[in-house]
DNA sequence: TGTACATCAGTGAACGCGCGTTCACTGATGTAC
DNA sequence: TGTACATCAGTGAACGCGCGTTCACTGATGTAC
């Protein structure tokens, strides 16, 4: 009698040249666990191995250690975030509206992937790939040209402003994630206000003192 | 020969009615470990016990479990944060300047106590006392009256604005903590800009459309 | 003044847990001769 | 066409670790009689 009620089913071994298939399955399982548990620490080598239907040491055939595995998950998700933002503004020409849409996409992505957001943006520096510390991050919104128009200033200032915007967005997203029971207004409403504050606050004063 | 090279020196037993002394020592040790290690997970029952010079079970004489202990540390620090903000604006009458000073104190406290800030503001909801989820938090800056003047609006809107300000501050502080290697401008400079953006952005538009 | 006793502030040893990682191995599959 | 062999994709068992927590205990100190 073959075991009928054995949930930890065993994964079939990959054919000869296709060892890399397991790598993909590992990453997929890690992401699923991360999403389901909403807890980075639940994404253990053993949990992943068991989800994939494989023994723990097999993981080491494809990743040097747990850190590298988590980093790989991060990179994937970061790419998805950038993609989501790009898509949201596709075909829109008005720079201000592009900015609004990209920010909105950032917000939605963060709220829908809280634990990914947490790893990417909120975790201790040593738990995050170094590559996530580059200027690109602040330009996460891809805003530089837009901002340049907005503040009517040089490229240098545009970079500074993009960091300010990032901070504002991040403050909103991360608080919504960390304090889900706090009586915040609906996310979209907050975003509208925040966007207005940024737009008005960054514009040169109307009365040029 | 009494042991000479025994670093894990033993704490003298408290006199009869003074069992609570240990409680204070435990909290102090927990805080010291938290600050030194900059890592919440390093604050283990065993590490604390060893730092105090006592056995692990003794901790349970004063705290039901590890969570409660960490919560106690949180509360202490939250009180210090509020105190720091209150002090910074003491004796200052101009509402806008009060607001600026309190925000600045918030910033400094966060940067000087990154791991405390992390626990209080950035950790998963279930790792934080429920009491940290109340309206008081958003008014962390004690700003409500000030804001009311600023936006020249009702109390309800003032509360909403205080949450916006909190988000902006939090975005700044938490990114500076999480991404220490990111090429941010100096904190004071960022704060000045952010404050200006908020002040201008929240003021009713000069040209009343 | 002397002794039994309750109380209080701890201790010592052990529990079971899940974790990352290592090491020697296995067994199917393709390739070379 | 048949057989030896290298390669590849894994397995099984174990390592040592630090953790939170529990349980039965100890031994000094104050109090009651």
PDB file of C-alpha atoms (C1' of nucleotides) in Angstrom, chain B residues 13 16 44-46 56-57 60 65-66, chain D residues 18-23 27-30:
ATOM      1  CA  UNK B  13      20.574  38.619  46.968  1.00  0.00           C
ATOM      2  CA  UNK B  16      13.870  40.805  52.512  1.00  0.00           C
ATOM      3  CA  UNK B  44      17.063  37.228  25.514  1.00  0.00           C
ATOM      4  CA  UNK B  45      16.026  36.101  28.942  1.00  0.00           C
ATOM      5  CA  UNK B  46      19.310  34.304  29.303  1.00  0.00           C
ATOM      6  CA  UNK B  56      17.124  32.830  34.065  1.00  0.00           C
ATOM      7  CA  UNK B  57      14.185  31.657  36.177  1.00  0.00           C
ATOM      8  CA  UNK B  60       9.987  35.138  35.894  1.00  0.00           C
ATOM      9  CA  UNK B  65       7.244  36.250  29.937  1.00  0.00           C
ATOM     10  CA  UNK B  66       9.721  37.777  27.547  1.00  0.00           C
TER      11      UNK B  66
ATOM     12  C1'  DG D  18      20.556  29.265  21.963  1.00  0.00           C
ATOM     13  C1'  DC D  19      16.243  29.822  23.099  1.00  0.00           C
ATOM     14  C1'  DG D  20      11.779  30.335  26.474  1.00  0.00           C
ATOM     15  C1'  DT D  21       9.959  28.129  30.129  1.00  0.00           C
ATOM     16  C1'  DT D  22       8.883  24.847  34.105  1.00  0.00           C
ATOM     17  C1'  DC D  23       9.533  22.460  38.322  1.00  0.00           C
ATOM     18  C1'  DG D  27      18.554  28.735  52.551  1.00  0.00           C
ATOM     19  C1'  DA D  28      18.580  33.151  54.773  1.00  0.00           C
ATOM     20  C1'  DT D  29      15.484  36.271  57.323  1.00  0.00           C
ATOM     21  C1'  DG D  30      11.999  37.921  59.961  1.00  0.00           C
TER      22       DG D  30
END
